[in-house]
PDB file of C-alpha atoms in Angstrom:
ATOM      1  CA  UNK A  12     -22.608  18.153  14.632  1.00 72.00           C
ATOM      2  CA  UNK A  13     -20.021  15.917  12.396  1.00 73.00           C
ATOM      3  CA  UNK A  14     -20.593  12.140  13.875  1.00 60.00           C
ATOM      4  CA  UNK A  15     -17.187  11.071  15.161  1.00 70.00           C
ATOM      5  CA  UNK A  16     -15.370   8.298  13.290  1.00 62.00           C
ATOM      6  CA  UNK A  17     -12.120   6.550  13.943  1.00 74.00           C
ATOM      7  CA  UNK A  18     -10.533   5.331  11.112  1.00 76.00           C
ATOM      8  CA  UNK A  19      -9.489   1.402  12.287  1.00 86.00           C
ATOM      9  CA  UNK A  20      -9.069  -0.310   8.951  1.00 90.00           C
ATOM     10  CA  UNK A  21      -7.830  -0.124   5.223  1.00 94.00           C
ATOM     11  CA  UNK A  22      -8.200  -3.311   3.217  1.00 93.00           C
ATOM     12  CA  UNK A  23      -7.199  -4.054   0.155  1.00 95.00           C
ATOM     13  CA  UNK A  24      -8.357  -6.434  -3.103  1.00 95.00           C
ATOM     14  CA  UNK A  25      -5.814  -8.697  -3.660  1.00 95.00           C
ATOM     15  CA  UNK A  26      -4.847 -12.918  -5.118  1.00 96.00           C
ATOM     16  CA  UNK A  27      -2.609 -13.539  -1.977  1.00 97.00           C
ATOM     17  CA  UNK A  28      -3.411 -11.742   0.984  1.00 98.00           C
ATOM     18  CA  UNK A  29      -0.248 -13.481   2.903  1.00 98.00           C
ATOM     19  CA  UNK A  30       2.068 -12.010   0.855  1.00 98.00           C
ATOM     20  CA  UNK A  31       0.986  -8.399   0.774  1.00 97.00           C
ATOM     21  CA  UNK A  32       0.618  -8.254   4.333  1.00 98.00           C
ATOM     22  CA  UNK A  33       4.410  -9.669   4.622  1.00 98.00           C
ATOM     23  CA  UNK A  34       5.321  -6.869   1.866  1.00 98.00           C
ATOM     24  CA  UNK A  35       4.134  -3.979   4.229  1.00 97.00           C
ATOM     25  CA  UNK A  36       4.697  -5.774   7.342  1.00 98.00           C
ATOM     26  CA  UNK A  37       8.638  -5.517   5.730  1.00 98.00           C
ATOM     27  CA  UNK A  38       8.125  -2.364   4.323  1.00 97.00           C
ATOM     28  CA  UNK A  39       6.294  -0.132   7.184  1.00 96.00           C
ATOM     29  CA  UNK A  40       7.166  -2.013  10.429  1.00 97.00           C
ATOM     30  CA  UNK A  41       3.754  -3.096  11.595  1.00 97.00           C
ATOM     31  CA  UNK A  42       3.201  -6.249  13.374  1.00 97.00           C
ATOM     32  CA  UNK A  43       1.405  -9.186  11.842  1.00 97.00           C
ATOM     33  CA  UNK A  44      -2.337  -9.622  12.422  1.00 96.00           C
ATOM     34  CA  UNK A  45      -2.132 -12.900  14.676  1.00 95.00           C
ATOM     35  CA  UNK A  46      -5.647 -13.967  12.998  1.00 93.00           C
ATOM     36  CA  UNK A  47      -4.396 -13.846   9.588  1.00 96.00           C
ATOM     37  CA  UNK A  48      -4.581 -16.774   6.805  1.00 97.00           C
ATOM     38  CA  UNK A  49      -4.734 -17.137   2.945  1.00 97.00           C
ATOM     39  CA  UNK A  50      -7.734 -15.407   2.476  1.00 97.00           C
ATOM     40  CA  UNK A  51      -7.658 -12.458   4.855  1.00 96.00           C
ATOM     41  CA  UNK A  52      -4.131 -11.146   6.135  1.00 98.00           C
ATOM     42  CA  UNK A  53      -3.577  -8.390   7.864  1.00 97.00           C
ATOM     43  CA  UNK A  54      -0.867  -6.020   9.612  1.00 98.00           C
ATOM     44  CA  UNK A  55      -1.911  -3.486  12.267  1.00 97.00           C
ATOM     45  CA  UNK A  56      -0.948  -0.747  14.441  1.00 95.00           C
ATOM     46  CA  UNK A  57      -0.653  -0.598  18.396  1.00 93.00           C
ATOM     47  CA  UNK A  58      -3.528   1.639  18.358  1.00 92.00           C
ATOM     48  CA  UNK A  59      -6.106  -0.483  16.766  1.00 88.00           C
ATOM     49  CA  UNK A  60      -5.431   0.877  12.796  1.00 92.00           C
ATOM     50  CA  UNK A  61      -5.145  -2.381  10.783  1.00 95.00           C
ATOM     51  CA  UNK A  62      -4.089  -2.673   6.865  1.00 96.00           C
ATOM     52  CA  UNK A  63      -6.053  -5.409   5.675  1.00 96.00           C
ATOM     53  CA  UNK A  64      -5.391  -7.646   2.323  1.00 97.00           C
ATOM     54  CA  UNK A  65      -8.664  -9.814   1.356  1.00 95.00           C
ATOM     55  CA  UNK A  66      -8.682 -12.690  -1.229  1.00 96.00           C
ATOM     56  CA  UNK A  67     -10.538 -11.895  -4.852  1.00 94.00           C
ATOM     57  CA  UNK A  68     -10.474 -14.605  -7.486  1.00 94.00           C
ATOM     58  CA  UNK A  69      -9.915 -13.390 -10.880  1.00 94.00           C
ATOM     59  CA  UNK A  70      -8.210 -10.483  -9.198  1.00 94.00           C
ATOM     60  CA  UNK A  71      -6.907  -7.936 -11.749  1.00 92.00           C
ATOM     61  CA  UNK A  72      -4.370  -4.704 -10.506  1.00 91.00           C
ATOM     62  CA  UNK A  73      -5.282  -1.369 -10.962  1.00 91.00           C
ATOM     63  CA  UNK A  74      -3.735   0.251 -14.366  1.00 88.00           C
ATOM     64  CA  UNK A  75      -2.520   3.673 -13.027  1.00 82.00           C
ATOM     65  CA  UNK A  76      -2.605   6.077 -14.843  1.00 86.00           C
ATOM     66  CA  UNK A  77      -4.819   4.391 -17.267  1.00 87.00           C
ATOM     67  CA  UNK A  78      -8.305   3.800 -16.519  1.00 87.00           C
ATOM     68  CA  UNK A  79      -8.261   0.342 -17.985  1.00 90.00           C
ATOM     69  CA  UNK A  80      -9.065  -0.621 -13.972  1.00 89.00           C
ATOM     70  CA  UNK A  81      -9.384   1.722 -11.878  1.00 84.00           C
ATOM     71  CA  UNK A  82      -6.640   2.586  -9.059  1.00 78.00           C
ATOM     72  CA  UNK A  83      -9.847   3.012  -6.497  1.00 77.00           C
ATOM     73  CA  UNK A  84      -7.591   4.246  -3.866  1.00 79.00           C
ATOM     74  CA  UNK A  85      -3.812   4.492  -2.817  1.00 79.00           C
ATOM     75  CA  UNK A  86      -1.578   4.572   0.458  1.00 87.00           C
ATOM     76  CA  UNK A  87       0.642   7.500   1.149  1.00 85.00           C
ATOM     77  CA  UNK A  88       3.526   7.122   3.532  1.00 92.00           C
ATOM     78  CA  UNK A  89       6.322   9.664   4.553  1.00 90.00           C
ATOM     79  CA  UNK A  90       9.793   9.209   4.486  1.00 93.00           C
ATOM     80  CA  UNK A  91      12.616  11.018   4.998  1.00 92.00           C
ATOM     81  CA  UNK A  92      14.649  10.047   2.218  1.00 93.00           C
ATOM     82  CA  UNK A  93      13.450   9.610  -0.848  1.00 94.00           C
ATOM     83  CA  UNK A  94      15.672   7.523  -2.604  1.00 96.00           C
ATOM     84  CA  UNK A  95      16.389   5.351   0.596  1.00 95.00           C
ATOM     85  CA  UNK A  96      12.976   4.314   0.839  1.00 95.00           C
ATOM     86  CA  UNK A  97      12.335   3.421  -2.905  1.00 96.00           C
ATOM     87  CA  UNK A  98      15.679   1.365  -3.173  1.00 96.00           C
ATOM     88  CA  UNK A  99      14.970  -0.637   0.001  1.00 95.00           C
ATOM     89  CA  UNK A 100      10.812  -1.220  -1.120  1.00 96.00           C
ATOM     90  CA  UNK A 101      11.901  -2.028  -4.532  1.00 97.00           C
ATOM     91  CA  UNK A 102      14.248  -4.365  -3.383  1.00 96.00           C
ATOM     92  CA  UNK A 103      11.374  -5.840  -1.110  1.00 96.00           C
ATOM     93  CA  UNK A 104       9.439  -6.203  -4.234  1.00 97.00           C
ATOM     94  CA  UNK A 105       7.729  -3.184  -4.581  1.00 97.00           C
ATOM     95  CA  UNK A 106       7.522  -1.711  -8.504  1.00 97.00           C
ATOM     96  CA  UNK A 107       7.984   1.777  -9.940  1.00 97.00           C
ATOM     97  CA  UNK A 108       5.317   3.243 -11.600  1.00 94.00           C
ATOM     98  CA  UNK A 109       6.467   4.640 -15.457  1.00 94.00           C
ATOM     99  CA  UNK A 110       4.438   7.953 -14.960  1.00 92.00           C
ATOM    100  CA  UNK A 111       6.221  10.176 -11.598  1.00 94.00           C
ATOM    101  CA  UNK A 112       4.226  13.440 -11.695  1.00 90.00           C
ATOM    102  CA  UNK A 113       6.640  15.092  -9.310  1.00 90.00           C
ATOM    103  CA  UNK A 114       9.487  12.408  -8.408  1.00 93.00           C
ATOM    104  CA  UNK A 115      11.301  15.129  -6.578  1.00 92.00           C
ATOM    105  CA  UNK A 116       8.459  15.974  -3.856  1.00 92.00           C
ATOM    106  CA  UNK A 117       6.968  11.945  -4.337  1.00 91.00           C
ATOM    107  CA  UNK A 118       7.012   8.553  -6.022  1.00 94.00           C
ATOM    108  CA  UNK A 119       4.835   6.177  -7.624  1.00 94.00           C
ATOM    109  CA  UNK A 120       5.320   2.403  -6.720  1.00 94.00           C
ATOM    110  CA  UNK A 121       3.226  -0.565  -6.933  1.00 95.00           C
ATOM    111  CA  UNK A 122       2.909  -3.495  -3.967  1.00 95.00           C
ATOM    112  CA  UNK A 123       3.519  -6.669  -5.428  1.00 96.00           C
ATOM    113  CA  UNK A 124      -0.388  -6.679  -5.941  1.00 93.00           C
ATOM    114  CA  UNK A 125       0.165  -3.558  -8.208  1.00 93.00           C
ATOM    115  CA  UNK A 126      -1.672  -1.844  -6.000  1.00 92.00           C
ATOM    116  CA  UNK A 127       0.031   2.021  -6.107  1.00 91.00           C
ATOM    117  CA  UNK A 128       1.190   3.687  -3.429  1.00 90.00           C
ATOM    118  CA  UNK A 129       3.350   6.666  -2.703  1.00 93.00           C
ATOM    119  CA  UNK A 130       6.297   8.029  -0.735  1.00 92.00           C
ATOM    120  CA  UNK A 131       6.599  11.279   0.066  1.00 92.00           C
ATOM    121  CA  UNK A 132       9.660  13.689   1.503  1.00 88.00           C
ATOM    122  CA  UNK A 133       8.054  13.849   4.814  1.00 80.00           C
TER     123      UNK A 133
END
């Protein structure tokens, strides 16, 4: 029998956690972890699922699609429009990765971390 897990928290490598978590707080909605400070912020859910953003000196942002460093992971979120949701996160500071493998189904952007993430037609 497959143990039962409940996914409760994603947390991210990054040089100023504040920041990020006011980037997706803006971006996705979710409310401000009340316990958050400069080197641990978070945002969470209602239910408990909490996107975390941790403090690394020297920190250094994936390359994607180059292996230079690593991506290690990425966030996914639907949307239903497409070009909506890139103009408004790019005008919250999000980038927009050079390579889009499929720009009509998804994009490629980058948090101000330049940590990628996508949107997809949802």
């Amino acid at each position: 029998m497959p143990l039962q897990m409940k996914l409760s928290a994603i947390t991210l490598d990054c040089p100023d956690p504040p920041a990020l978590a006011a980037f997706y707080q803006q971006a996705t909605g979710l409310e401000p972890h009340p316990k958050s400070d400069a080197d641990f912020a978070a945002v969470h859910r209602e239910d408990g699922l909490l996107i975390g953003f941790q403090r690394v000196d020297d920190y250094r942002a994936p390359s994607w699609p180059d292996q230079d460093v690593p991506q290690q992971l990425h966030l996914c979120f639907d949307v239903v429009d497409l070009d909506e949701a890139e103009a408004r996160l790019l005008e919250l500071g999000a980038g927009k990765a050079d390579h889009q493998p499929h720009e009509d189904r998804w994009r490629v952007l980058t948090d101000p971390a330049g940590h990628p993430f996508c949107i997809v037609r949802g």
